[in-house]
């Protein structure tokens, strides 16, 4: 561990309840392990860490969307499991040599888009325990037979009926939390199957 050179940064259970520290001053950082630290807030995009190949932020309390990590082509190992991450699953299309992707036990939602097909060739992918993904995050089932794939279009009458249902059943304190300006397939509990 030569922190001066910035190759590896490894902290287990020492950063209690803080945001993710700023690592922009370590452009040569290759491996970042901040596991089980009760970190809160959002995941930065780490744009200034182009050599980063391993990123593990597992077992924290992070609650943001997952960044696209477009400027991190060297990422091979990604562990973001057991947090409170929300939103849809990014395609990770910039990570051509991705070997491990752990996203299990978060609050990810939506259907499996066609641009996620590239992740089917990643040796180790786990999205289980995301109750708002199809099959509770059974990504292997998507890869094998397309289960949970996003449908191409939604019939306008269907979306209007869902909005009517929302308006009639959801009042102050409603747990549906639908953004009616967003596509239907992003609404909590709505899965579009072909």
mmCIF file of C-alpha atoms in Angstrom, residues 10-183:
data_model
loop_
_atom_site.group_PDB
_atom_site.id
_atom_site.type_symbol
_atom_site.label_atom_id
_atom_site.label_comp_id
_atom_site.label_asym_id
_atom_site.label_seq_id
_atom_site.Cartn_x
_atom_site.Cartn_y
_atom_site.Cartn_z
ATOM 1 C CA UNK A 10 -8.309 0.590 1.481
ATOM 2 C CA UNK A 11 -10.523 1.475 4.467
ATOM 3 C CA UNK A 12 -12.773 -1.035 6.225
ATOM 4 C CA UNK A 13 -15.159 0.163 8.946
ATOM 5 C CA UNK A 14 -13.276 3.347 9.839
ATOM 6 C CA UNK A 15 -15.206 6.202 8.165
ATOM 7 C CA UNK A 16 -18.396 6.168 10.190
ATOM 8 C CA UNK A 17 -21.284 8.144 8.656
ATOM 9 C CA UNK A 18 -19.286 10.418 6.380
ATOM 10 C CA UNK A 19 -19.584 11.271 2.690
ATOM 11 C CA UNK A 20 -17.139 9.657 0.273
ATOM 12 C CA UNK A 21 -13.851 11.550 0.586
ATOM 13 C CA UNK A 22 -12.432 13.484 -2.355
ATOM 14 C CA UNK A 23 -9.818 11.387 -4.140
ATOM 15 C CA UNK A 24 -9.183 13.805 -7.022
ATOM 16 C CA UNK A 25 -5.692 14.489 -5.691
ATOM 17 C CA UNK A 26 -4.716 10.844 -6.362
ATOM 18 C CA UNK A 27 -4.890 10.569 -10.177
ATOM 19 C CA UNK A 28 -2.831 7.339 -10.132
ATOM 20 C CA UNK A 29 -5.253 5.574 -7.812
ATOM 21 C CA UNK A 30 -5.988 2.105 -9.170
ATOM 22 C CA UNK A 31 -7.949 0.420 -6.380
ATOM 23 C CA UNK A 32 -10.447 1.983 -4.001
ATOM 24 C CA UNK A 33 -12.020 -0.111 -1.236
ATOM 25 C CA UNK A 34 -14.330 1.737 1.168
ATOM 26 C CA UNK A 35 -16.290 -1.217 2.506
ATOM 27 C CA UNK A 36 -18.579 -1.202 5.563
ATOM 28 C CA UNK A 37 -17.995 2.403 6.576
ATOM 29 C CA UNK A 38 -21.603 3.634 6.852
ATOM 30 C CA UNK A 39 -20.799 6.199 4.146
ATOM 31 C CA UNK A 40 -23.751 8.372 3.153
ATOM 32 C CA UNK A 41 -24.608 10.659 0.265
ATOM 33 C CA UNK A 42 -23.956 10.052 -3.400
ATOM 34 C CA UNK A 43 -21.307 8.227 -5.421
ATOM 35 C CA UNK A 44 -19.066 10.664 -7.293
ATOM 36 C CA UNK A 45 -18.209 9.880 -10.914
ATOM 37 C CA UNK A 46 -14.465 9.720 -10.090
ATOM 38 C CA UNK A 47 -13.684 11.417 -13.424
ATOM 39 C CA UNK A 48 -10.195 12.404 -12.234
ATOM 40 C CA UNK A 49 -9.182 8.790 -11.516
ATOM 41 C CA UNK A 50 -8.648 7.362 -15.032
ATOM 42 C CA UNK A 51 -6.469 4.476 -13.798
ATOM 43 C CA UNK A 52 -9.078 3.159 -11.362
ATOM 44 C CA UNK A 53 -9.627 -0.563 -12.015
ATOM 45 C CA UNK A 54 -11.297 -1.674 -8.757
ATOM 46 C CA UNK A 55 -14.068 0.181 -6.947
ATOM 47 C CA UNK A 56 -15.752 -1.320 -3.899
ATOM 48 C CA UNK A 57 -18.178 0.810 -1.899
ATOM 49 C CA UNK A 58 -20.157 -2.125 -0.518
ATOM 50 C CA UNK A 59 -22.007 -2.263 2.807
ATOM 51 C CA UNK A 60 -22.487 1.474 3.261
ATOM 52 C CA UNK A 61 -25.544 3.734 3.311
ATOM 53 C CA UNK A 62 -25.173 5.392 -0.087
ATOM 54 C CA UNK A 63 -28.485 6.460 -1.587
ATOM 55 C CA UNK A 64 -27.954 7.984 -5.010
ATOM 56 C CA UNK A 65 -28.185 6.858 -8.607
ATOM 57 C CA UNK A 66 -25.199 4.941 -9.935
ATOM 58 C CA UNK A 67 -22.975 7.156 -12.110
ATOM 59 C CA UNK A 68 -22.192 6.028 -15.655
ATOM 60 C CA UNK A 69 -18.425 6.024 -15.003
ATOM 61 C CA UNK A 70 -17.852 6.906 -18.679
ATOM 62 C CA UNK A 71 -14.357 8.262 -17.983
ATOM 63 C CA UNK A 72 -13.236 5.083 -16.182
ATOM 64 C CA UNK A 73 -12.539 2.575 -18.985
ATOM 65 C CA UNK A 74 -10.141 0.547 -16.818
ATOM 66 C CA UNK A 75 -12.751 -0.461 -14.244
ATOM 67 C CA UNK A 76 -12.824 -4.254 -14.038
ATOM 68 C CA UNK A 77 -14.221 -4.828 -10.552
ATOM 69 C CA UNK A 78 -17.239 -2.892 -9.259
ATOM 70 C CA UNK A 79 -18.858 -3.613 -5.909
ATOM 71 C CA UNK A 80 -21.719 -1.289 -4.980
ATOM 72 C CA UNK A 81 -23.828 -3.878 -3.209
ATOM 73 C CA UNK A 82 -25.707 -3.495 0.063
ATOM 74 C CA UNK A 83 -26.396 0.230 -0.018
ATOM 75 C CA UNK A 84 -29.577 2.174 -0.782
ATOM 76 C CA UNK A 85 -28.771 2.990 -4.411
ATOM 77 C CA UNK A 86 -31.733 4.012 -6.566
ATOM 78 C CA UNK A 87 -32.570 4.572 -10.220
ATOM 79 C CA UNK A 88 -31.955 2.275 -13.149
ATOM 80 C CA UNK A 89 -28.937 0.093 -13.869
ATOM 81 C CA UNK A 90 -26.369 1.881 -16.076
ATOM 82 C CA UNK A 91 -24.997 -0.026 -19.072
ATOM 83 C CA UNK A 92 -21.339 0.256 -17.985
ATOM 84 C CA UNK A 93 -20.561 0.345 -21.719
ATOM 85 C CA UNK A 94 -17.245 2.171 -21.155
ATOM 86 C CA UNK A 95 -15.925 -0.736 -19.077
ATOM 87 C CA UNK A 96 -14.949 -3.169 -21.833
ATOM 88 C CA UNK A 97 -12.996 -5.480 -19.496
ATOM 89 C CA UNK A 98 -15.530 -5.613 -16.666
ATOM 90 C CA UNK A 99 -15.180 -8.880 -14.723
ATOM 91 C CA UNK A 100 -17.236 -8.297 -11.561
ATOM 92 C CA UNK A 101 -20.392 -6.229 -11.051
ATOM 93 C CA UNK A 102 -22.062 -6.496 -7.648
ATOM 94 C CA UNK A 103 -25.224 -4.384 -7.342
ATOM 95 C CA UNK A 104 -27.281 -6.668 -5.101
ATOM 96 C CA UNK A 105 -29.386 -5.484 -2.166
ATOM 97 C CA UNK A 106 -30.060 -1.914 -3.242
ATOM 98 C CA UNK A 107 -33.227 -0.092 -4.350
ATOM 99 C CA UNK A 108 -32.574 -0.208 -8.105
ATOM 100 C CA UNK A 109 -35.673 -0.139 -10.275
ATOM 101 C CA UNK A 110 -37.052 -0.340 -13.784
ATOM 102 C CA UNK A 111 -36.804 -2.960 -16.468
ATOM 103 C CA UNK A 112 -33.705 -4.399 -18.130
ATOM 104 C CA UNK A 113 -32.983 -2.224 -21.175
ATOM 105 C CA UNK A 114 -31.496 -3.705 -24.346
ATOM 106 C CA UNK A 115 -28.224 -1.803 -23.749
ATOM 107 C CA UNK A 116 -27.661 -4.049 -20.700
ATOM 108 C CA UNK A 117 -27.133 -7.081 -22.993
ATOM 109 C CA UNK A 118 -23.398 -6.331 -22.927
ATOM 110 C CA UNK A 119 -23.355 -7.158 -19.210
ATOM 111 C CA UNK A 120 -24.466 -10.728 -19.985
ATOM 112 C CA UNK A 121 -20.851 -11.550 -20.929
ATOM 113 C CA UNK A 122 -19.464 -10.269 -17.616
ATOM 114 C CA UNK A 123 -18.378 -13.351 -15.606
ATOM 115 C CA UNK A 124 -19.795 -12.260 -12.242
ATOM 116 C CA UNK A 125 -22.950 -10.119 -12.119
ATOM 117 C CA UNK A 126 -25.269 -10.015 -9.117
ATOM 118 C CA UNK A 127 -28.317 -7.737 -8.947
ATOM 119 C CA UNK A 128 -30.389 -9.924 -6.625
ATOM 120 C CA UNK A 129 -32.338 -8.384 -3.781
ATOM 121 C CA UNK A 130 -33.420 -5.327 -5.775
ATOM 122 C CA UNK A 131 -37.143 -5.824 -5.279
ATOM 123 C CA UNK A 132 -38.087 -3.183 -7.869
ATOM 124 C CA UNK A 133 -36.172 -4.887 -10.681
ATOM 125 C CA UNK A 134 -37.802 -7.737 -12.617
ATOM 126 C CA UNK A 135 -37.526 -11.031 -10.764
ATOM 127 C CA UNK A 136 -36.062 -9.174 -7.784
ATOM 128 C CA UNK A 137 -32.964 -8.487 -9.867
ATOM 129 C CA UNK A 138 -32.580 -11.892 -11.509
ATOM 130 C CA UNK A 139 -30.230 -10.701 -14.239
ATOM 131 C CA UNK A 140 -29.255 -14.242 -15.296
ATOM 132 C CA UNK A 141 -32.879 -14.833 -16.286
ATOM 133 C CA UNK A 142 -32.773 -11.692 -18.445
ATOM 134 C CA UNK A 143 -29.595 -12.931 -20.143
ATOM 135 C CA UNK A 144 -31.013 -16.427 -20.696
ATOM 136 C CA UNK A 145 -34.464 -15.575 -22.025
ATOM 137 C CA UNK A 146 -35.026 -11.813 -21.965
ATOM 138 C CA UNK A 147 -37.181 -11.846 -18.823
ATOM 139 C CA UNK A 148 -37.772 -8.302 -17.597
ATOM 140 C CA UNK A 149 -36.696 -6.642 -20.829
ATOM 141 C CA UNK A 150 -38.218 -3.217 -21.377
ATOM 142 C CA UNK A 151 -41.140 -3.181 -23.734
ATOM 143 C CA UNK A 152 -40.779 -0.876 -26.692
ATOM 144 C CA UNK A 153 -43.859 1.259 -26.198
ATOM 145 C CA UNK A 154 -46.716 1.758 -23.806
ATOM 146 C CA UNK A 155 -50.219 2.148 -25.123
ATOM 147 C CA UNK A 156 -51.406 5.632 -24.199
ATOM 148 C CA UNK A 157 -54.632 4.279 -22.715
ATOM 149 C CA UNK A 158 -52.624 2.039 -20.360
ATOM 150 C CA UNK A 159 -50.512 4.903 -19.079
ATOM 151 C CA UNK A 160 -53.616 7.070 -18.636
ATOM 152 C CA UNK A 161 -55.252 4.269 -16.638
ATOM 153 C CA UNK A 162 -52.167 4.011 -14.421
ATOM 154 C CA UNK A 163 -52.267 7.776 -13.849
ATOM 155 C CA UNK A 164 -55.972 7.551 -12.976
ATOM 156 C CA UNK A 165 -55.155 4.755 -10.524
ATOM 157 C CA UNK A 166 -52.331 6.834 -9.070
ATOM 158 C CA UNK A 167 -54.546 9.904 -8.634
ATOM 159 C CA UNK A 168 -57.355 7.926 -6.996
ATOM 160 C CA UNK A 169 -55.231 5.891 -4.606
ATOM 161 C CA UNK A 170 -52.221 8.013 -3.826
ATOM 162 C CA UNK A 171 -52.659 10.968 -1.532
ATOM 163 C CA UNK A 172 -50.400 12.745 0.946
ATOM 164 C CA UNK A 173 -47.785 10.319 2.259
ATOM 165 C CA UNK A 174 -48.197 7.975 -0.702
ATOM 166 C CA UNK A 175 -45.454 5.408 -1.080
ATOM 167 C CA UNK A 176 -45.734 4.979 -4.857
ATOM 168 C CA UNK A 177 -43.569 8.036 -5.538
ATOM 169 C CA UNK A 178 -44.300 8.057 -9.285
ATOM 170 C CA UNK A 179 -42.791 10.842 -11.348
ATOM 171 C CA UNK A 180 -45.543 11.297 -13.935
ATOM 172 C CA UNK A 181 -43.144 13.202 -16.193
ATOM 173 C CA UNK A 182 -40.840 10.154 -16.469
ATOM 174 C CA UNK A 183 -41.353 7.077 -18.666
#
